[in-house]
Every structure is written in structure tokens, then in C-alpha cells.
Short mmCIF file of C-alpha atoms and ligand atoms in Angstrom, two decimals:
data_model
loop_
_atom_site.label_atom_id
_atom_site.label_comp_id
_atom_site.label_asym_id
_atom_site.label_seq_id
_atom_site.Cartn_x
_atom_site.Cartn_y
_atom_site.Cartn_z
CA UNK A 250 -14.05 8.75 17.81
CA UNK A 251 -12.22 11.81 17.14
CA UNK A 252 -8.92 10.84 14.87
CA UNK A 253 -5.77 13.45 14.08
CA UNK A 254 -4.42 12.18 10.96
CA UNK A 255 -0.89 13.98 10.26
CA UNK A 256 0.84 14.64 6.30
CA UNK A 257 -3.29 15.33 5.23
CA UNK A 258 -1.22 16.43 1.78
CA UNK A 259 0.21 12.59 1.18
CA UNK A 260 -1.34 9.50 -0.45
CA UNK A 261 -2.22 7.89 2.82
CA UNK A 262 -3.90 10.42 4.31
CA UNK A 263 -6.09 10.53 1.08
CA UNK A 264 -7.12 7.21 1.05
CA UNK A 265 -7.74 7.46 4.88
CA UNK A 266 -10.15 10.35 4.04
CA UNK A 267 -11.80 8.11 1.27
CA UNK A 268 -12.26 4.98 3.67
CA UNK A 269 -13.21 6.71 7.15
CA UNK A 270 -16.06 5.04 8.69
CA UNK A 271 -19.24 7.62 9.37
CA UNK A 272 -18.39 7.23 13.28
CA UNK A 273 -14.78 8.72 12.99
CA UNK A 274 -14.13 12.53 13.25
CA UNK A 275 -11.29 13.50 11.33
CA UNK A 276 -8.86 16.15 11.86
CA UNK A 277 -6.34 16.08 8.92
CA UNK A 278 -3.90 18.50 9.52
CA UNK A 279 -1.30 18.96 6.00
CA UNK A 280 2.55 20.20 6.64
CA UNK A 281 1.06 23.59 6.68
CA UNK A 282 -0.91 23.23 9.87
CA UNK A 283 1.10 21.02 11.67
CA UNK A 284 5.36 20.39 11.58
CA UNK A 285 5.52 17.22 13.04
CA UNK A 286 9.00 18.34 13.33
CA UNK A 287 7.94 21.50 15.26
CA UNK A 288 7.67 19.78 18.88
CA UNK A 289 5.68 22.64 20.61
CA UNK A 290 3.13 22.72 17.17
CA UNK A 291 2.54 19.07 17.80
CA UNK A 292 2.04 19.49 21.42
CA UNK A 293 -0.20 22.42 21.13
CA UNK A 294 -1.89 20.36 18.61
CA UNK A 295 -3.29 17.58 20.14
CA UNK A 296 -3.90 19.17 23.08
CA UNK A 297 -6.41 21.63 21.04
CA UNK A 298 -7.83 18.63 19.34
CA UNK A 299 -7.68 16.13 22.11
CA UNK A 300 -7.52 13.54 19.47
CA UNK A 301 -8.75 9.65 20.47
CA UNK A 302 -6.12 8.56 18.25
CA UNK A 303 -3.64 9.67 15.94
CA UNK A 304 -2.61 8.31 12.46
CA UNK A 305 1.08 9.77 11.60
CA UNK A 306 0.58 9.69 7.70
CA UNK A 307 3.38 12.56 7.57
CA UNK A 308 6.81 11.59 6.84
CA UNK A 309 9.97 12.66 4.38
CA UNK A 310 9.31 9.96 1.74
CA UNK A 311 12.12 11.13 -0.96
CA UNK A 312 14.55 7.74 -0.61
CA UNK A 313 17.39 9.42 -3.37
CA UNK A 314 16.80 13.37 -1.40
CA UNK A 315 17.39 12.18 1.95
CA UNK A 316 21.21 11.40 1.66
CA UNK A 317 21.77 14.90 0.76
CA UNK A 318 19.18 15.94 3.07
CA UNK A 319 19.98 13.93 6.07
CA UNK A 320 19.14 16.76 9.04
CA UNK A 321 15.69 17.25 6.85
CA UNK A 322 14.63 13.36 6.86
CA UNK A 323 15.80 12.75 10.56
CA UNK A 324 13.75 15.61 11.62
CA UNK A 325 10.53 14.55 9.81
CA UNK A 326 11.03 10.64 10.02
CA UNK A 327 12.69 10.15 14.08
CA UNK A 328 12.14 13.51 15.98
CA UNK A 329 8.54 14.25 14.26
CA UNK A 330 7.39 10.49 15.70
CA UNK A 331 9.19 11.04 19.01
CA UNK A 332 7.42 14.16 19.11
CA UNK A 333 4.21 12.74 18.60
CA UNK A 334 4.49 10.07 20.68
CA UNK A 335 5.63 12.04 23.66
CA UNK A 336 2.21 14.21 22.94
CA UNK A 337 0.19 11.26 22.79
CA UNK A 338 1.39 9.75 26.23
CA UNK A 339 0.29 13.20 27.40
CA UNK A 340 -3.08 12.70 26.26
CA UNK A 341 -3.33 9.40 26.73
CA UNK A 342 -4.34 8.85 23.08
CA UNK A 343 -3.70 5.75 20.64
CA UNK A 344 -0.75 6.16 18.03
CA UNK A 345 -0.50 4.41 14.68
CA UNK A 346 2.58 4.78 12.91
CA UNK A 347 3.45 3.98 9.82
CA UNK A 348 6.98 3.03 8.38
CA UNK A 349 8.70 1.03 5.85
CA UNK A 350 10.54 -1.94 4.35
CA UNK A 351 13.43 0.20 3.72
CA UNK A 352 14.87 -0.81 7.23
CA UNK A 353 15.38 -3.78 6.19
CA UNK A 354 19.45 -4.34 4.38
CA UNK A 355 17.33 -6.55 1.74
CA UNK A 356 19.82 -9.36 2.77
CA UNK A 357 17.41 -11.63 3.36
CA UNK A 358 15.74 -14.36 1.10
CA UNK A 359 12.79 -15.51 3.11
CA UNK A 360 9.94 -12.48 3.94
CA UNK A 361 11.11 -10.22 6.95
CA UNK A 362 8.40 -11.07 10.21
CA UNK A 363 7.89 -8.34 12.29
CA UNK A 364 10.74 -9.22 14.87
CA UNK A 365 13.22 -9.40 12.25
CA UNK A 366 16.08 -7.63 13.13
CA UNK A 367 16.49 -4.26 11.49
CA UNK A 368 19.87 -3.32 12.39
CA UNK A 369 21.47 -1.44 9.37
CA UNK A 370 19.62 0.16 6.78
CA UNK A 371 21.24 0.68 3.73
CA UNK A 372 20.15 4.89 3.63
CA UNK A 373 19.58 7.87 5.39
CA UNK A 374 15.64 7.30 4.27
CA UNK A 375 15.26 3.74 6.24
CA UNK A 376 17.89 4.86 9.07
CA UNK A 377 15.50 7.60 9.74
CA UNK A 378 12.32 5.54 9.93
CA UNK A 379 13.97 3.19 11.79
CA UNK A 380 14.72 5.78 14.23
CA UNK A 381 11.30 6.71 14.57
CA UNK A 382 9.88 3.12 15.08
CA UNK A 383 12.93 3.37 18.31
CA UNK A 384 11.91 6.01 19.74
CA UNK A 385 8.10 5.13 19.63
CA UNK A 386 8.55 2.05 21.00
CA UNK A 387 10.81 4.10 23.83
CA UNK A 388 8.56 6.18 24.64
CA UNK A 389 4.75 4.41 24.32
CA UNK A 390 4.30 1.96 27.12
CA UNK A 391 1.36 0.62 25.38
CA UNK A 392 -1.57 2.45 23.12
CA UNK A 393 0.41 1.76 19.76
CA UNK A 394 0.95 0.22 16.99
CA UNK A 395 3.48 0.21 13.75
CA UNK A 396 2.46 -0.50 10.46
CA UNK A 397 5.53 -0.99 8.32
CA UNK A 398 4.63 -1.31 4.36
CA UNK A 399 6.13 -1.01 1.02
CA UNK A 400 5.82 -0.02 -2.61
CA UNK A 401 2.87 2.50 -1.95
CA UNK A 402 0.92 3.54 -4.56
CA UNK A 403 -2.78 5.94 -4.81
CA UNK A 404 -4.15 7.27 -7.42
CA UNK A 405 -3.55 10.41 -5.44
CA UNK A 406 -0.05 11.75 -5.04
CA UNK A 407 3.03 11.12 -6.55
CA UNK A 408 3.98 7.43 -7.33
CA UNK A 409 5.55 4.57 -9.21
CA UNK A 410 2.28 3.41 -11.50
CA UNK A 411 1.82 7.53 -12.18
CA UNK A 412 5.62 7.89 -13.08
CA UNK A 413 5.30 4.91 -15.34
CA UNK A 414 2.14 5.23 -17.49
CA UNK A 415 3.87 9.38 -18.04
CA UNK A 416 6.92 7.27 -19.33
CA UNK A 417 4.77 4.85 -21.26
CA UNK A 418 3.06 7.62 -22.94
CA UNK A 419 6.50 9.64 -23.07
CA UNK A 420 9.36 7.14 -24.09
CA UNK A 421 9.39 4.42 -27.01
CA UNK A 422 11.07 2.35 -24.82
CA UNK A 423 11.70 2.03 -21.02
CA UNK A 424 14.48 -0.13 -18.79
CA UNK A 425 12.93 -1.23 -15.46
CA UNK A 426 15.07 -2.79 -12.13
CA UNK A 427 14.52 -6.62 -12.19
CA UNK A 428 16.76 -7.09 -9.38
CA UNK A 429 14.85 -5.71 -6.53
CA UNK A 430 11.82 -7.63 -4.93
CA UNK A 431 9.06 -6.56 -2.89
CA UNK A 432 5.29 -6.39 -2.63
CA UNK A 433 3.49 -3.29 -4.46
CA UNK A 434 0.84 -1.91 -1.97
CA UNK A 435 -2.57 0.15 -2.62
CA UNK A 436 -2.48 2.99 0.04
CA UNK A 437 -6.30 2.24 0.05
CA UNK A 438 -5.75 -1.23 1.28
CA UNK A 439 -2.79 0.20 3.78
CA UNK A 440 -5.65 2.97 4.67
CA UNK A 441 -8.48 0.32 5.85
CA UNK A 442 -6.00 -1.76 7.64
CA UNK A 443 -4.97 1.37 9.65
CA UNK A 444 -8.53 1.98 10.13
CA UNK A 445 -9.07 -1.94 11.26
CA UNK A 446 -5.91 -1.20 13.77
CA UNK A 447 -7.46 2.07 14.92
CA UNK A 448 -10.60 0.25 15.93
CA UNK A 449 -9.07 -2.74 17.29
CA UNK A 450 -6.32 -0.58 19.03
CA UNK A 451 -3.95 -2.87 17.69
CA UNK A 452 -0.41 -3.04 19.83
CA UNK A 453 3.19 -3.70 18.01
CA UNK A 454 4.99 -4.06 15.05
CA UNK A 455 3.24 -5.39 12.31
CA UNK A 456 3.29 -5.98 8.09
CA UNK A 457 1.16 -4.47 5.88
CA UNK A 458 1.72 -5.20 1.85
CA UNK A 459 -0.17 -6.39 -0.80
CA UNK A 460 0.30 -10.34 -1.19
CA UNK A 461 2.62 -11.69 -3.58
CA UNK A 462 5.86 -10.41 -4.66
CA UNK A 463 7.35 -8.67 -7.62
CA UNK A 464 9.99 -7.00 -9.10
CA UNK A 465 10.02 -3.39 -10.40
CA UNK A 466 10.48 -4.80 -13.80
CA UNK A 467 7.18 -7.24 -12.98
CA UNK A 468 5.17 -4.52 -11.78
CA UNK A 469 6.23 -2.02 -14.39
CA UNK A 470 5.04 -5.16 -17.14
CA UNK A 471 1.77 -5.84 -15.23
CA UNK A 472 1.08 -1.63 -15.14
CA UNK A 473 1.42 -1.74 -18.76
CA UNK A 474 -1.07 -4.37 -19.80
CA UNK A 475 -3.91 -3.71 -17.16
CA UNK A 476 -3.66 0.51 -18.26
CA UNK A 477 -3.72 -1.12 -22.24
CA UNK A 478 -7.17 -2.86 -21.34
CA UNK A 479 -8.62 -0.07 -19.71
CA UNK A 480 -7.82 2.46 -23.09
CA UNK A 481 -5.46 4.26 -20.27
CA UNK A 482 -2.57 3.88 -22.54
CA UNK A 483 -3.12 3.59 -26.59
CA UNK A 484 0.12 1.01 -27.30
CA UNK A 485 2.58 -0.77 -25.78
CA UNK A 486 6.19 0.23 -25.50
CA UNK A 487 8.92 -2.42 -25.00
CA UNK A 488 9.51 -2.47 -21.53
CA UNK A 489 13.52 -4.17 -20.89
CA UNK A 490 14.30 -5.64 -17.63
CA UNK A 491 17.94 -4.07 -16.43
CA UNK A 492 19.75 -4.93 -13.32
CA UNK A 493 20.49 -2.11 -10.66
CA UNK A 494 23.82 -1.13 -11.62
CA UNK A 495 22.13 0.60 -14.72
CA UNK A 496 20.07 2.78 -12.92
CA UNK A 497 22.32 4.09 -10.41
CA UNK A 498 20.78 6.46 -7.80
CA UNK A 499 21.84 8.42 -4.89
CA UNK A 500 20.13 5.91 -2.33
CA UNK A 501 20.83 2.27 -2.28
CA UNK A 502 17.77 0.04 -1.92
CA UNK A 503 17.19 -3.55 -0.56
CA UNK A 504 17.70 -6.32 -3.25
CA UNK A 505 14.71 -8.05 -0.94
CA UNK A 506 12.32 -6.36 1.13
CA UNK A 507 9.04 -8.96 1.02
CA UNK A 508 7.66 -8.34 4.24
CA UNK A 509 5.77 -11.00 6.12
CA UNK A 510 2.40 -9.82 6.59
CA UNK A 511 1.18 -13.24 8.76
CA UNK A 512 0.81 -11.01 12.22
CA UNK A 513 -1.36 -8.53 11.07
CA UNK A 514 -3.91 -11.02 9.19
CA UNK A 515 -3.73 -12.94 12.54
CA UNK A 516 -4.51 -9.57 14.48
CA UNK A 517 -7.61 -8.38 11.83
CA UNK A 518 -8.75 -11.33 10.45
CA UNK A 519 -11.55 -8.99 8.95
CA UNK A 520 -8.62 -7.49 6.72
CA UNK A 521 -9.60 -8.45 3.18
CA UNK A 522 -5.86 -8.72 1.42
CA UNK A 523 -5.89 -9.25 -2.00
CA UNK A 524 -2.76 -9.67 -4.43
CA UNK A 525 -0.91 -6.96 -5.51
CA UNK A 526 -2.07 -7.27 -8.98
CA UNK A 527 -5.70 -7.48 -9.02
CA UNK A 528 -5.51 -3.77 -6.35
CA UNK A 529 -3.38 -2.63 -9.12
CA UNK A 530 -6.24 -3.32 -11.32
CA UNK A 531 -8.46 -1.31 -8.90
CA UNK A 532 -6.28 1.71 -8.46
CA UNK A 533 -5.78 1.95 -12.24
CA UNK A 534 -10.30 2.11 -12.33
CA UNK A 535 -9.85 4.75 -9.98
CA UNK A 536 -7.55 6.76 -11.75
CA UNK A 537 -9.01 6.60 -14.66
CA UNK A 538 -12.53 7.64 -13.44
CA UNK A 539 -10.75 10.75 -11.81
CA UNK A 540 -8.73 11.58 -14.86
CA UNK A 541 -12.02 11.80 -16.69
CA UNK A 542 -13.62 14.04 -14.37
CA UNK A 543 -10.66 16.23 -14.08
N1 NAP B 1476 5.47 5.83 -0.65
C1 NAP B 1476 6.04 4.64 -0.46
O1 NAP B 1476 6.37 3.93 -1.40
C2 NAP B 1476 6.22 4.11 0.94
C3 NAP B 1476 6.89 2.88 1.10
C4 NAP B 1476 7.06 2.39 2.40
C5 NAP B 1476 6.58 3.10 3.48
N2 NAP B 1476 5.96 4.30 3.28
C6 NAP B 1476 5.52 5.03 4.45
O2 NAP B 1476 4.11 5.17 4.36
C7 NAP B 1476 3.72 6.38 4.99
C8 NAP B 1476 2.81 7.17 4.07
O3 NAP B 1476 3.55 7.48 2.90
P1 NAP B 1476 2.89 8.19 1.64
O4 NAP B 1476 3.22 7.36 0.47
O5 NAP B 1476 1.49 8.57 1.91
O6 NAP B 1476 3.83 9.49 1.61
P2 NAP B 1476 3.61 10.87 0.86
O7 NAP B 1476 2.58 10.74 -0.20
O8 NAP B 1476 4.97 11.36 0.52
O9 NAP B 1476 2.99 11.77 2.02
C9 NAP B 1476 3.72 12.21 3.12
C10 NAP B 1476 3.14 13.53 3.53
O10 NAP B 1476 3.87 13.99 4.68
C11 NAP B 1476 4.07 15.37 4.52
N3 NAP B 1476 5.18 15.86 5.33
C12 NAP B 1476 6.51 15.89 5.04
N4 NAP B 1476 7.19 16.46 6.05
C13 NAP B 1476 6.28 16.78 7.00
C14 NAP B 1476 6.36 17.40 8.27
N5 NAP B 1476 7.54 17.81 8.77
N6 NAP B 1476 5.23 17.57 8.98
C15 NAP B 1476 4.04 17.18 8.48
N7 NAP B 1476 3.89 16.61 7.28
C16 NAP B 1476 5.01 16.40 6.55
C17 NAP B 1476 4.34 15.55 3.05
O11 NAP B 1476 4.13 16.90 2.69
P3 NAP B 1476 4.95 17.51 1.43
O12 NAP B 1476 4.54 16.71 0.24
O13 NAP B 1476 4.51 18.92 1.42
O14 NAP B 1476 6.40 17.32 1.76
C18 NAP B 1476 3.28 14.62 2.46
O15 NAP B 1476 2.06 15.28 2.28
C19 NAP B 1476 5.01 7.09 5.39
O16 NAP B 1476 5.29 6.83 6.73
C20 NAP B 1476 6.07 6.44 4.53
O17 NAP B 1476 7.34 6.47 5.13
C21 NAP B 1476 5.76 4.81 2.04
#
């Protein structure tokens, strides 16, 4: 099976490198070879490669950017996807998507199911991905599937567990947001579900999270103590839980954005899911085996 995987540069793409079975051929093409905006460079694209399937691991993924950079985020997040999936219905080749929690309000207190209505994200970031997931679903008669996650995290890229264990190291003290909820995710678990949807040609809109739920202040806490027992950082710093309004940022986010991941367990039973804490624990084994080789 011969697999396009778009954003090769991104944390997704990394771990879908990592976890490929033997039996897939992988074209990863980074921002450099392929504009997903650019809707002749995606057309030309797969028709060169003539892909099986394609994995959209590209996207504009800077939530507090995109509401000064609107045009920028609509083109990457909506047109990019209706690009693709216009290409792929050409080819008549599978397309898994990838989106987020973000387009979601947060209003919610029970865990969004796939058919939730997402009606009015709160940003130009989720308004964009929701977009995308529209026009997809517009355009594909069948041959694809949505993953929508959350809280992504790799020891590859840019992330929330990298940005905190700099701080930890940094600051003698940190304030973390213990008024938003959601699920952290591994981009290596997100990664082998993709490559369980791939296989199964999975159709719809599904969940994909770690289990269990946390806040930013819970998963900043739990970052601390599992990067302490690995000798990752040398002390503790007193990490404060602060409410939203303390942190303000250009984006607002969801209070609650727990996603229901029942559907896709249902679809690939195979899927080993795990809690969000004991992959954190894995990650952090990871990264600390690369940052000794580097
Ligand atoms: N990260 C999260 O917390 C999170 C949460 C929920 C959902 N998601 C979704 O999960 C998916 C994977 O995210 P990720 O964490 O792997 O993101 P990431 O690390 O930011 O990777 C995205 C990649 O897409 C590339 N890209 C940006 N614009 C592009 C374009 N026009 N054409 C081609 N490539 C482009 C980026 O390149 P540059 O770096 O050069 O811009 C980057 O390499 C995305 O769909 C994202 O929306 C992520």
C-alpha cells in the first residue's frame, strides 16, 4: 500500500513514520514539497504518486496566531482539505483527516460523541478545522474518515510537555490553567490509530484521545513528577493552579473539550488505548533516550 502522508515536518507525521507497518510505502511530503494550500501542487501531487491513501498530517496548528492570521489558517485548515479531497475523488484514493476538539464551544459537561453538534467555535483555529471537516464530508461520497483529537503531544515537535519541562528547568515557579478540561494525547497513539483506520478504511467522524481527563494544571503536575523520576528534571518547582482569566491569550479555548472516543474503540477494537498518564510516562522514556543521543 502506497500512503501520501502530508505536513512530513509535524509531530504526527513523525510518529506515523515511527509506527508504519513494513507493507506501507510512504511518501511524506513536508510544506516544502507540497502546499496543501496550493490546489494545482496537490493535484499534480497525487496524481505523480498515485497514492492508495492519504494521511493529511498538515495543518496551521498556532490556536493564539490564527486570529491575526485568519486568511493563513483558512487556507491551510478548509481550502488545503477541500483541496485534497477533491484530488483524492480523482484518484479514487482513501482520505484520513485529522482535526480537533477545538470545534467544540467547550459548553458542554458530558464528553462530545462524534455527532455532537459543532456549530460555533470559539476561534479562527477551530472555525477553520471545522471548515475543513465540511467540506470533506461535501465532497467524499465515501473512502474517508475524520479523526478529531486533542492535547497532542511527541517527543518530536513543538508541544505542551516540551514547553513545560523548559519552564520547569527555567522558572522557580510556574501558574498553570485549571479551568480547562480535556484529554492529553500521544501523537504515537493518534499515529497507530490512523494506521488501524488506514487499514480498516475506516468511514466517518470519529474520537481519538487518550482516556481520562485532565486539566492543564493536572497535566502540567503529572509532567513534573514522572520527568523528576526519570532524572529529566533535578527539583521540583511549585507549580500554582490559576484560572483562565490570568493567562489571557489572543484565542479563546473551550472550558470542556473531553471528546468521546466510544466509536472509534467500537470501529478498531484492536486499538490498544491507554490513559493519558501512563503514554505520558512513555513519551517522557522517549524523549529522554533521544535527548541523550542528541
Ligand atoms: N497539536 C495539537 O495539540 C492538536 C490538537 C488537536 C488537533 N490537532 C490536529 O492534529 C493534526 C496534527 O497536528 P500536529 O500536532 O502534528 O501539528 P504540527 O506538529 O503543527 O504539524 C503540522 C505540520 O503541517 C505543516 N503545514 C503547515 N501549513 C502547511 C501547508 N500549507 N501545507 C503543508 N503542510 C503545512 C507544518 O509545517 P510548518 O511547521 O513549517 O508550518 C507542520 O509541519 C492537525 O490536523 C491538527 O489540527 C493537533
Amino acid at each position: 500500500m502506497k500512503i501520501l502522508i502530508t505536513g512530513a515536518g509535524g509531530q504526527l507525521a513523525w510518529e506515523l513514520a515511527q509506527t508504519a507497518s513494513t507493507d506501507k510505502t510512504l511518501v511524506l511530503l513536508g510544506r516544502e514539497q507540497l502546499n496543501i494550500a496550493d490546489q494545482a501542487a496537490v493535484s499534480a501531487a497525487i496524481a505523480e504518486h498515485q497514492p492508495d491513501a492519504v494521511i493529511n498530517a498538515a495543518a496551521y496548528t498556532n490556536v493564539d496566531a490564527a486570529e491575526s492570521n485568519r486568511e493563513q489558517a483558512i487556507a491551510v485548515n478548509s481550502i488545503g482539505v477541500e483541496n485534497l479531497a477533491t484530488a483524492c475523488v480523482k484518484q479514487q484514493c482513501y482520505l484520513l483527516h485529522v482535526s480537533t476538539d477545538f470545534v467544540f464551544d467547550g459548553s458542554a459537561n458530558r464528553p462530545y460523541k462524534p455527532d455532537a453538534i459543532a456549530a460555533d467555535p470559539l476561534g479562527v483555529y477551530g472555525l477553520s478545522k471545522l471548515q475543513g471537516e465540511q467540506k470533506l464530508a461535501a465532497i467524499m461520497p465515501n473512502d474517508w474518515a475524520i479523526l478529531r483529537t486533542a492535547w497532542v503531544y511527541s517527543a518530536h515537535g513543538n508541544n505542551f510537555v516540551k514547553t513545560m519541562l523548559r519552564l520547569m528547568r527555567e522558572k522557580p515557579s510556574l501558574g498553570v490553567i485549571a479551568d480547562q478540561i480535556g484529554s492529553p494525547t500521544w501523537a504515537k497513539y493518534l499515529a497507530v490509530a490512523c494506521w488501524a483506520a488506514v487499514d480498516k478504511k475506516l468511514q466517518g467522524i470519529h474520537h481519538c484521545t487518550g482516556d481520562g481527563v485532565a486539566s492543564w494544571y493536572d497535566f502540567a503536575v503529572a509532567i513534573q513528577e514522572l520527568a523528576i523520576a526519570r532524572g529529566m528534571l533535578a527539583t521540583a518547582v511549585p507549580v500554582a493552579p490559576i484560572p483562565t482569566e490570568a493567562y489571557p491569550t489572543p484565542a479563546q479555548r473551550p472550558s470542556y473539550s473531553v471528546l468521546n472516543n466510544q466509536s472509534l474503540q467500537q470501529a478498531l477494537p484492536e486499538l490498544q488505548h491507554e490513559h493519558w498518564r501512563s503514554a505520558l510516562a512513555k513519551m517522557l522514556d522517549e524523549l529522554k533516550q533521544l535527548e541523550s543521543k542528541a
